[in-house]
Coordinates of C-alpha atoms in Angstrom, one line a residue:
Chain A
M239 CA 5.3 -14.7 16.3
A240 CA 3.4 -12.2 18.5
R241 CA 2.2 -14.9 21.0
S242 CA 5.9 -15.7 22.0
L243 CA 5.9 -12.8 24.1
A244 CA 2.8 -13.8 26.4
G245 CA 4.5 -16.7 28.1
L246 CA 7.4 -14.6 29.0
R247 CA 5.1 -11.7 30.3
I248 CA 3.1 -14.1 32.5
R249 CA 6.3 -15.5 33.7
E250 CA 7.8 -12.0 34.6
R251 CA 4.6 -10.9 36.4
R252 CA 4.2 -14.1 38.4
M253 CA 8.0 -13.6 39.7
A254 CA 7.4 -10.1 40.5
L255 CA 4.5 -11.1 42.7
G256 CA 6.6 -13.7 44.4
L257 CA 4.4 -16.5 43.1
T258 CA 5.5 -20.0 42.4
Q259 CA 3.9 -21.8 39.4
A260 CA 1.8 -24.0 41.6
D261 CA 0.5 -20.9 43.3
L262 CA -0.5 -19.0 40.1
A263 CA -2.0 -22.2 38.4
R264 CA -4.1 -22.9 41.7
R265 CA -5.3 -19.2 41.4
A266 CA -6.0 -19.4 37.6
G267 CA -7.7 -22.6 38.0
I268 CA -5.4 -24.7 35.7
S269 CA -2.8 -27.3 36.3
P270 CA 1.0 -26.5 37.0
S271 CA 1.9 -28.5 34.2
Y272 CA -0.2 -26.7 31.9
L273 CA 1.0 -23.4 33.3
N274 CA 4.6 -24.3 32.6
L275 CA 3.6 -25.3 29.0
I276 CA 2.2 -21.6 28.6
E277 CA 5.1 -20.0 30.2
K278 CA 7.4 -21.9 27.9
N279 CA 5.1 -20.7 24.9
R280 CA 4.2 -24.1 23.9
R281 CA 0.6 -23.7 24.5
A282 CA -1.1 -20.3 24.0
A283 CA -3.0 -18.6 26.8
A284 CA -6.4 -17.6 25.4
G285 CA -10.1 -17.6 26.4
R286 CA -11.0 -18.3 29.9
V287 CA -7.4 -19.5 30.7
L288 CA -5.9 -16.0 29.7
L289 CA -8.7 -14.5 31.6
G290 CA -8.2 -16.6 34.8
L291 CA -4.4 -15.9 34.6
A292 CA -5.0 -11.9 34.1
R293 CA -7.3 -12.0 37.2
A294 CA -4.7 -14.0 39.4
L295 CA -1.9 -11.7 38.3
D296 CA -4.1 -8.3 38.7
V297 CA -3.7 -7.1 35.1
A298 CA -5.8 -6.7 32.2
P299 CA -5.6 -9.5 29.8
S300 CA -4.6 -7.3 27.0
A301 CA -1.3 -6.6 29.0
L302 CA -0.7 -10.6 28.5
V303 CA -1.4 -10.7 24.9
E304 CA -0.1 -9.1 21.8
G305 CA -0.6 -9.1 18.0
P306 CA -3.8 -10.4 16.7
E307 CA -5.8 -10.6 19.9
R308 CA -4.7 -6.7 20.8
A309 CA -5.8 -5.9 17.1
L310 CA -9.0 -7.8 17.8
I311 CA -9.8 -6.0 21.0
D312 CA -9.2 -2.8 19.8
G313 CA -11.3 -3.3 16.4
L314 CA -14.1 -4.5 18.8
A315 CA -13.7 -1.4 21.1
E316 CA -14.3 0.9 18.1
V317 CA -17.3 -1.0 17.3
A318 CA -18.7 -0.9 20.6
A319 CA -17.8 2.8 20.9
A320 CA -19.8 3.4 17.5
R321 CA -22.8 1.7 18.8
G322 CA -23.2 3.0 22.1
A323 CA -21.8 -0.1 24.1
D324 CA -19.1 -0.1 26.7
P325 CA -15.6 -0.3 24.7
G326 CA -14.0 -1.3 27.8
R327 CA -15.7 -4.8 27.8
A328 CA -14.2 -5.7 24.3
E329 CA -11.3 -7.6 26.3
E330 CA -14.0 -9.7 28.3
L331 CA -15.9 -10.6 25.1
V332 CA -12.6 -11.6 23.3
G333 CA -11.4 -13.5 26.5
R334 CA -14.7 -15.4 27.0
F335 CA -16.1 -15.9 23.5
P336 CA -13.2 -15.5 21.2
D337 CA -15.0 -17.3 18.3
W338 CA -18.1 -15.0 18.7
A339 CA -15.8 -11.9 18.9
R340 CA -13.8 -12.9 15.8
A341 CA -17.1 -13.3 14.0
L342 CA -18.4 -9.8 15.4
A343 CA -15.3 -8.3 14.2
G344 CA -15.4 -9.9 10.8
I345 CA -19.2 -8.6 10.4
A346 CA -18.1 -5.1 11.3
D347 CA -15.2 -5.2 8.6
E348 CA -17.5 -6.5 5.9
N349 CA -19.8 -3.7 6.8
R350 CA -17.1 -1.1 6.7
S351 CA -16.2 -2.4 3.3
L352 CA -19.6 -2.6 2.1
R353 CA -20.2 1.1 3.0
E354 CA -17.2 2.2 1.2
A355 CA -18.0 0.3 -2.0
V356 CA -21.6 1.6 -1.6
A357 CA -19.9 5.2 -1.5
A358 CA -17.7 4.3 -4.4
L359 CA -20.7 3.3 -6.6
G360 CA -23.1 6.0 -5.4
D361 CA -20.4 8.3 -6.4
R362 CA -19.8 6.8 -9.8
L363 CA -23.6 6.7 -10.9
T364 CA -24.6 10.3 -9.6
H365 CA -21.5 12.1 -10.6
D366 CA -19.4 10.0 -12.7
P367 CA -18.3 12.6 -15.4
F368 CA -17.4 9.8 -17.8
L369 CA -21.0 8.8 -18.0
G370 CA -22.3 12.0 -18.2
Q371 CA -20.1 13.1 -21.2
S372 CA -20.4 9.8 -22.9
V373 CA -24.3 10.3 -23.1
H374 CA -23.7 13.8 -24.2
R375 CA -21.1 12.5 -27.1
M376 CA -23.6 9.8 -28.2
L377 CA -26.5 12.3 -28.5
T378 CA -24.3 14.7 -30.5
N379 CA -23.1 11.9 -32.9
L380 CA -26.7 10.7 -33.3
T381 CA -28.0 13.9 -34.2
A382 CA -25.5 14.4 -37.2
I383 CA -26.2 10.8 -38.2
R384 CA -29.9 11.2 -38.3
S385 CA -30.2 14.5 -39.8
T386 CA -27.7 13.7 -42.6
T387 CA -29.4 10.3 -43.1
D388 CA -32.9 12.1 -43.4
I389 CA -31.2 14.3 -46.1
L390 CA -29.8 11.6 -48.3
T391 CA -33.1 9.5 -47.9
E392 CA -35.5 12.1 -48.9
A393 CA -33.9 14.7 -51.0
T394 CA -33.9 14.2 -54.7
G395 CA -31.3 15.7 -57.2
L396 CA -28.5 16.0 -54.5
D397 CA -25.5 16.9 -56.6
P398 CA -22.7 14.1 -56.3
D399 CA -20.1 15.9 -54.4
R400 CA -23.0 17.1 -51.8
R401 CA -23.9 13.6 -51.6
A402 CA -20.4 12.2 -51.0
R403 CA -19.8 14.9 -48.4
F404 CA -22.7 13.9 -46.4
L405 CA -21.7 10.2 -47.0
R406 CA -18.5 11.3 -45.2
I407 CA -20.3 12.9 -42.3
I408 CA -22.4 9.7 -41.6
A409 CA -18.9 7.7 -41.6
E410 CA -17.1 10.1 -39.6
E411 CA -19.8 10.4 -37.0
T412 CA -20.5 6.5 -37.2
G413 CA -16.9 5.9 -36.3
R414 CA -17.0 8.3 -33.4
L415 CA -20.2 6.8 -32.1
S416 CA -18.6 3.4 -32.1
A417 CA -15.5 4.6 -30.2
V418 CA -17.9 6.0 -27.4
V419 CA -20.0 2.9 -27.3
Q420 CA -16.6 0.7 -27.1
D421 CA -15.4 3.0 -24.2
L422 CA -18.8 2.5 -22.5
V423 CA -18.7 -1.2 -22.9
A424 CA -15.3 -1.5 -21.5
Y425 CA -16.3 0.9 -18.8
F426 CA -19.2 -1.5 -17.8
D427 CA -17.2 -4.6 -18.2
R428 CA -14.5 -3.3 -15.8
A429 CA -17.0 -2.1 -13.5
G430 CA -19.0 -5.3 -13.7
T431 CA -16.7 -7.8 -13.0
D432 CA -14.6 -5.8 -10.3
P433 CA -16.6 -2.8 -8.6
A434 CA -12.9 -1.7 -7.5
A435 CA -11.6 -1.8 -10.8
A436 CA -10.6 1.5 -12.4
A437 CA -13.5 2.5 -14.7
T438 CA -12.4 6.3 -15.2
P439 CA -9.0 7.9 -15.0
E440 CA -9.9 9.3 -11.6
E441 CA -10.3 5.6 -10.3
A442 CA -7.1 4.4 -12.1
L443 CA -5.0 7.1 -10.4
D444 CA -6.3 6.1 -7.2
R445 CA -5.4 2.4 -7.6
F446 CA -2.1 3.3 -8.8
L447 CA -1.5 5.6 -5.9
A448 CA -2.9 3.1 -3.4
A449 CA -0.6 0.3 -4.9
H450 CA 2.3 2.6 -3.9
D451 CA 0.7 3.3 -0.7
H452 CA 1.1 7.1 -1.9
H453 CA 4.8 7.3 -1.5
F454 CA 7.6 6.7 -4.0
P455 CA 11.0 6.3 -2.5
G456 CA 12.9 6.4 -6.0
I457 CA 11.7 10.3 -6.4
D458 CA 12.5 11.0 -2.9
E459 CA 15.9 9.9 -3.4
N460 CA 16.4 12.0 -6.3
P461 CA 13.5 14.4 -7.1
S462 CA 15.2 16.2 -9.9
D463 CA 15.4 13.1 -12.1
P464 CA 12.6 12.9 -14.4
A465 CA 13.7 9.4 -15.6
R466 CA 12.5 8.1 -12.1
R467 CA 9.1 9.2 -12.5
E468 CA 9.0 7.8 -16.1
A469 CA 10.1 4.5 -14.8
I470 CA 7.5 4.6 -12.4
L471 CA 4.9 5.2 -15.0
A472 CA 6.1 2.8 -17.5
A473 CA 6.0 0.1 -14.7
A474 CA 2.4 1.2 -13.6
G475 CA 0.8 -0.4 -16.8
L476 CA -1.9 2.3 -16.7
E477 CA -3.6 1.6 -20.2
D478 CA -5.8 4.8 -20.4
A479 CA -4.2 8.1 -21.5
G480 CA -6.2 10.1 -19.3
A481 CA -4.9 8.0 -16.1
R482 CA -1.2 8.4 -17.3
Q483 CA -1.8 12.1 -17.9
L484 CA -3.1 12.2 -14.0
A485 CA -0.4 9.9 -12.8
R486 CA 2.1 11.9 -14.6
A487 CA 0.8 15.0 -13.0
H488 CA 0.5 13.8 -9.9
L489 CA 4.4 12.6 -10.0
D490 CA 5.6 15.5 -11.0
R491 CA 3.7 17.6 -8.0
Y492 CA 5.2 14.8 -5.6
A493 CA 8.8 15.5 -7.1
A494 CA 8.3 19.3 -6.8
D495 CA 7.0 18.9 -3.0
A496 CA 10.1 16.3 -2.3
A497 CA 12.8 18.7 -3.8
L498 CA 11.3 21.6 -1.6
M499 CA 10.7 19.4 1.3
P500 CA 13.5 16.5 1.2
L501 CA 12.1 13.6 3.1
Q502 CA 14.7 13.1 6.1
P503 CA 14.9 16.9 7.2
F504 CA 11.3 17.2 6.6
A505 CA 10.5 14.0 8.7
G506 CA 12.9 15.3 11.4
A507 CA 11.4 18.7 11.5
A508 CA 7.8 17.3 11.5
A509 CA 8.5 15.3 14.6
Q510 CA 9.9 18.3 16.3
L511 CA 7.2 20.8 15.3
G512 CA 4.4 18.4 16.2
H513 CA 3.6 17.8 12.7
H514 CA 2.2 21.2 12.5
P515 CA 1.5 22.0 9.0
L516 CA 1.8 26.0 9.1
R517 CA 5.2 25.7 11.2
L518 CA 6.5 23.4 8.5
A519 CA 5.5 25.8 5.8
D520 CA 7.4 28.4 7.6
A521 CA 10.4 26.3 8.3
F522 CA 10.8 25.0 4.7
A523 CA 9.6 28.3 3.0
A524 CA 7.1 26.2 1.2
P525 CA 3.5 26.7 0.3
P526 CA 1.3 25.2 2.8
L527 CA -0.9 23.2 0.2
A528 CA 2.3 21.6 -0.4
V529 CA 3.2 20.6 3.2
F530 CA -0.3 19.1 3.4
R531 CA 0.4 16.8 0.6
R532 CA 3.8 16.1 1.9
L533 CA 2.3 15.2 5.4
A534 CA -0.2 13.1 3.8
T535 CA 2.5 10.8 2.5
L536 CA 5.1 10.9 5.2
A537 CA 3.9 7.8 7.5
R538 CA 5.7 4.7 5.8
P539 CA 7.5 1.4 7.0
G540 CA 10.5 2.9 9.1
L541 CA 9.1 6.1 9.5
Q542 CA 6.7 7.1 12.2
A543 CA 4.1 9.7 11.6
P544 CA 0.3 10.5 12.1
P545 CA -1.8 9.0 9.1
F546 CA -3.2 12.2 7.7
A547 CA -6.0 12.0 5.0
C548 CA -5.5 14.9 2.5
L549 CA -7.9 16.5 -0.3
Q550 CA -7.2 19.2 -2.7
M551 CA -9.6 20.8 -4.9
T552 CA -10.2 23.6 -7.3
A553 CA -12.7 26.3 -6.3
A554 CA -15.1 24.5 -8.4
G555 CA -14.7 21.3 -6.5
H556 CA -12.8 19.3 -8.8
V557 CA -10.7 16.9 -6.7
E558 CA -7.0 17.0 -7.8
M559 CA -5.6 15.0 -4.9
R560 CA -7.0 12.7 -2.6
R561 CA -5.5 10.5 -0.1
T562 CA -8.0 8.6 1.9
R563 CA -7.4 6.5 5.1
P564 CA -9.5 3.6 6.5
G565 CA -12.6 5.2 8.0
L566 CA -12.1 8.5 6.3
S567 CA -13.2 8.4 3.0
L568 CA -13.2 11.3 0.9
P569 CA -15.5 11.8 -2.1
R570 CA -13.9 11.6 -5.7
H571 CA -16.3 14.0 -7.4
G572 CA -17.6 17.4 -6.2
T573 CA -20.9 17.3 -3.9
A574 CA -18.8 16.5 -0.5
C575 CA -20.3 17.6 2.7
P576 CA -20.6 21.4 2.5
L577 CA -19.7 21.7 6.4
W578 CA -16.3 20.4 5.8
P579 CA -13.7 23.3 6.7
I580 CA -12.3 23.0 3.4
F581 CA -15.4 25.1 2.2
D582 CA -15.0 27.9 4.9
A583 CA -11.5 28.1 3.7
L584 CA -12.5 28.5 0.0
A585 CA -14.8 31.5 1.6
Q586 CA -11.9 33.2 3.1
P587 CA -8.7 32.5 0.9
G588 CA -5.4 32.8 3.1
L589 CA -6.9 32.2 6.2
P590 CA -6.2 28.8 7.9
V591 CA -9.3 27.0 9.3
A592 CA -8.8 24.4 12.1
R593 CA -12.0 22.6 13.3
M594 CA -12.6 19.3 15.3
C595 CA -15.2 17.6 13.3
R596 CA -17.4 14.6 14.2
L597 CA -18.7 12.2 11.6
P598 CA -22.1 10.2 11.7
D599 CA -20.3 7.4 13.0
D600 CA -19.4 9.4 16.3
S601 CA -15.5 9.3 15.3
R602 CA -13.8 12.8 15.8
I603 CA -11.7 14.1 13.1
L604 CA -9.1 17.0 13.3
A605 CA -9.2 18.9 10.0
L606 CA -7.0 22.1 9.1
A607 CA -8.1 23.7 5.7
L608 CA -6.6 26.4 3.7
A609 CA -7.3 28.2 0.3
A610 CA -4.3 29.8 -1.6
P611 CA -4.0 31.2 -4.8
T612 CA -1.8 29.3 -7.6
S613 CA -1.3 32.2 -10.1
P614 CA 0.7 35.1 -9.7
P615 CA -1.2 38.4 -9.0
A616 CA -2.7 40.0 -12.0
L617 CA -4.7 43.1 -12.3
A618 CA -6.9 42.0 -15.1
D619 CA -8.1 38.9 -13.5
R620 CA -8.8 37.1 -10.3
P621 CA -6.2 34.5 -8.8
R622 CA -6.7 30.9 -9.4
L623 CA -7.4 29.3 -6.2
R624 CA -6.7 25.7 -4.7
A625 CA -8.0 24.9 -1.6
G626 CA -6.4 21.7 0.6
M627 CA -7.6 20.1 3.7
L628 CA -5.7 17.9 6.1
L629 CA -7.5 15.2 8.1
L630 CA -6.5 13.1 11.0
T631 CA -8.4 10.9 13.1
A632 CA -8.5 12.8 16.8
T633 CA -7.2 9.7 18.7
E634 CA -3.8 9.5 16.6
P635 CA -1.2 10.8 18.5
G636 CA 1.6 13.0 17.1
A637 CA -0.4 16.3 16.2
E638 CA -1.4 17.5 19.9
G639 CA -0.7 20.9 19.2
L640 CA -2.8 21.2 16.2
A641 CA -5.6 19.5 17.8
A642 CA -5.7 21.7 20.7
E643 CA -6.0 24.8 18.2
A644 CA -8.6 23.1 16.5
E645 CA -10.5 22.6 19.8
A646 CA -9.9 26.3 20.8
A647 CA -11.0 27.3 17.3
G648 CA -14.7 26.9 17.9
P649 CA -17.4 24.4 18.6
E650 CA -17.1 20.8 17.1
R651 CA -18.6 20.6 13.5
R652 CA -20.9 17.9 12.8
V653 CA -19.9 16.8 9.3
G654 CA -20.7 13.7 6.9
P655 CA -19.7 11.5 4.0
G656 CA -21.9 13.5 1.6
C657 CA -25.7 13.9 1.6
R658 CA -26.3 10.5 -0.2
L659 CA -24.6 8.5 2.2
C660 CA -25.4 10.6 5.4
P661 CA -27.9 9.4 8.0
R662 CA -28.2 12.9 9.8
A663 CA -32.0 13.8 8.9
D664 CA -31.9 17.0 10.8
C665 CA -28.9 18.5 8.9
P666 CA -29.7 22.1 7.9
E667 CA -27.3 21.6 4.9
R668 CA -29.0 18.5 3.3
A669 CA -29.3 19.0 -0.2
V670 CA -30.4 15.4 -1.6
P671 CA -32.1 12.7 0.2
S672 CA -30.0 10.0 1.8
L673 CA -29.7 6.3 0.5
L674 CA -29.6 5.2 3.9
G675 CA -33.2 6.1 4.5
Chain B
M216 CA -37.2 38.2 -49.6
P217 CA -35.9 35.2 -48.0
R218 CA -36.2 34.8 -44.2
R219 CA -32.9 34.9 -42.2
V220 CA -32.2 32.1 -39.7
L221 CA -28.9 32.1 -37.4
I222 CA -27.6 28.6 -36.3
V223 CA -25.7 29.1 -33.1
E224 CA -24.1 25.3 -32.9
D225 CA -20.4 24.3 -32.2
E226 CA -20.8 20.8 -34.0
P227 CA -19.9 21.1 -37.6
N228 CA -21.5 18.1 -39.0
I229 CA -24.8 19.2 -37.4
V230 CA -24.3 22.6 -38.7
E231 CA -23.8 21.4 -42.1
S232 CA -27.0 19.2 -42.0
L233 CA -29.3 21.8 -40.6
S234 CA -27.7 24.5 -43.0
W235 CA -28.5 22.3 -45.7
I236 CA -32.4 21.2 -44.8
L237 CA -32.8 25.1 -43.8
G238 CA -31.1 26.6 -47.1
R239 CA -33.4 24.1 -49.2
A240 CA -36.5 25.3 -47.5
G241 CA -35.8 28.7 -48.6
F242 CA -33.9 30.6 -45.7
E243 CA -30.9 32.6 -45.7
V244 CA -28.6 30.6 -43.3
L245 CA -26.3 32.4 -41.1
V246 CA -23.8 30.4 -38.7
E247 CA -22.2 31.1 -35.4
S248 CA -20.2 28.5 -33.4
D249 CA -19.0 30.5 -30.5
G250 CA -21.7 31.7 -27.7
A251 CA -20.0 34.8 -26.9
A252 CA -19.8 36.0 -30.3
A253 CA -23.5 35.0 -31.3
L254 CA -25.2 37.8 -29.4
A255 CA -23.2 40.5 -31.3
R256 CA -24.1 38.6 -34.6
I257 CA -27.6 38.7 -33.4
A258 CA -27.7 42.4 -32.6
G259 CA -25.9 43.1 -35.8
E260 CA -28.1 41.3 -38.2
T261 CA -31.3 41.0 -36.5
P262 CA -32.4 37.5 -38.0
D263 CA -35.9 36.3 -38.0
L264 CA -35.2 33.2 -36.0
V265 CA -32.3 32.0 -33.9
I266 CA -31.6 28.2 -33.6
L267 CA -29.7 27.9 -30.5
D268 CA -27.6 24.9 -29.0
A269 CA -27.8 24.7 -25.2
M270 CA -24.1 23.8 -24.5
L271 CA -21.8 26.1 -26.4
P272 CA -18.5 27.4 -25.8
G273 CA -18.0 30.9 -24.5
R274 CA -21.5 31.3 -23.2
S275 CA -24.4 28.8 -22.7
G276 CA -27.3 28.8 -24.8
F277 CA -29.3 29.6 -21.8
E278 CA -27.3 32.7 -21.3
I279 CA -27.6 33.9 -24.7
L280 CA -31.4 33.3 -24.5
R281 CA -31.5 35.5 -21.3
D282 CA -29.7 38.3 -22.9
L283 CA -31.6 38.2 -26.0
R284 CA -34.6 38.6 -24.1
A285 CA -33.5 41.4 -22.1
G286 CA -32.4 43.8 -25.3
A287 CA -35.2 45.9 -26.4
A288 CA -34.1 44.9 -30.2
T289 CA -33.9 41.4 -29.9
A290 CA -36.5 40.4 -27.2
R291 CA -39.0 39.6 -29.9
I292 CA -36.9 37.3 -32.2
P293 CA -38.2 33.7 -32.0
V294 CA -35.6 31.3 -30.4
I295 CA -35.7 27.2 -30.9
M296 CA -33.5 25.7 -28.6
L297 CA -31.8 22.3 -29.2
T298 CA -30.4 20.4 -26.4
A299 CA -28.9 16.9 -26.0
R300 CA -30.0 17.5 -22.3
S301 CA -33.7 17.1 -22.2
Q302 CA -34.4 16.8 -18.4
A303 CA -37.4 18.5 -17.2
R304 CA -35.4 21.3 -15.3
D305 CA -33.6 22.3 -18.5
R306 CA -36.8 22.8 -20.4
E307 CA -38.4 24.5 -17.5
M308 CA -35.4 27.0 -17.5
A309 CA -35.6 27.5 -21.1
E310 CA -39.4 28.1 -20.9
K311 CA -38.9 30.6 -18.0
L312 CA -36.4 32.5 -20.0
G313 CA -38.8 32.9 -23.1
V314 CA -37.5 30.1 -25.5
D315 CA -40.4 29.5 -28.2
L316 CA -39.7 25.8 -28.9
F317 CA -37.3 23.3 -27.2
I318 CA -36.1 20.4 -29.2
A319 CA -34.2 17.6 -28.0
K320 CA -31.4 16.0 -30.0
P321 CA -31.6 13.7 -32.0
F322 CA -34.3 15.7 -33.9
S323 CA -36.3 15.0 -37.0
N324 CA -35.2 17.3 -39.9
A325 CA -39.0 17.8 -40.9
H326 CA -39.8 18.8 -37.4
V327 CA -36.9 21.4 -37.3
V328 CA -38.1 22.9 -40.9
E329 CA -41.6 22.9 -40.1
T330 CA -41.1 24.6 -36.7
A331 CA -38.7 27.2 -38.2
R332 CA -41.1 28.0 -40.9
R333 CA -44.0 28.5 -38.6
L334 CA -41.8 30.8 -36.0
A335 CA -40.0 32.8 -38.7
E336 CA -43.3 33.8 -40.4
R337 CA -44.8 35.1 -37.1

């Protein structure tokens, strides 16, 4: 499908230059009949033939092809840029050595997936609250069982009521211990057979949201109808009660955001206001953190918008909402890189922080963060704070105004994926050694 | 006159077995399950020994220990800390705050009773 344009493009360019098929074929070093087949899309122009035609037509090979080859060229250009090679020669590599180019792109993809898997597993082992809580629960159950068993075996002359009471405690604690162990077995079963499988409620929520690509057209159509949310939840098949609770809270928040910022008007205003969250907050009289969330779920089939990533957390670092994008993975548990502007924002609630950031792979990220109270003011207590951060790969179009503000706000910030996966040896914020050596 | 021990622990089944073994060993047993209430109880009743769980609702065992050691009337009360977390850094923190003994869960009854007797007699 994508290739069908190549023949047409070659023919148009040839005619614009006033060349006959014979002229072009000679210059490109192929036979006129072969060129004829290419122009009629009966043969694909690739490799050396494509390079020859492009040279003869005085255009870049990429101008003649679309689709898979274009994606391959772009992918390899990214790899080259990250490794200090010349991204401009990606086209030549694809043209001259298409098999090797595809192999290299495949290795780069695999490498990216492996890094993401390492990030997910490292995250799980070091910070997984489920594992920590399970061990604590087991030790508590075992303590009660051991102590009570000691009493029953050593004490003589226990009255029958007391003995029955201690036996009940053992039965009760044994039951609880079995439940913890069963949960742990299920956890490792799922994690062992499929590393991507949900082993915690947070992971299950991530998978549920990923399956919907983070948007719910049914709720957008009618945000005030709770039945729509229930139908989505029922269809999600989330077995774990904790995961269902997280998913319900997420959908309720999505519905509230959708009611405040209906999809079509919001999309129109967003395009008009350069996807600038603070201007949109003003236009819709909406809390800025709600606008962050709405922007992060805006891009979808049939609706052009920059692919924002988004993170929302409590002041203690508990992540409540997390929308990642390829190449922009955000930690699920606490311990993110403390240099991300979201932590600047927490130190100065109410004050937006825009910054250009640079990841260790050299990609540049536009970040806007804000911390805001989510409870009404009270004399007796401090407000409950939530911080949000909106992220966008700097090469993505559509948010130029915000990008310019971030550039002007201060020097670029060197950030990372969190200490354990960050290769920067010289970082003054390093808290634990890197797994990457 | 029996020695008085205050157990500060929020797991009722552990409280029940501890109360029983210490009661049988001749102690008068007091119980508190909330960290925040424990300090007031200690100040009011000045027990001969406190058995303190590290993780409590209200205030953590470490905070209670710190405040106990800072109060003139409570600074010398012996404290045994029970914890399900036996990492070196918890132990170090408890020792720095002036704990008399640190016992990891699950504990042996005999060890708890023997230690409680020794500390309460001091």
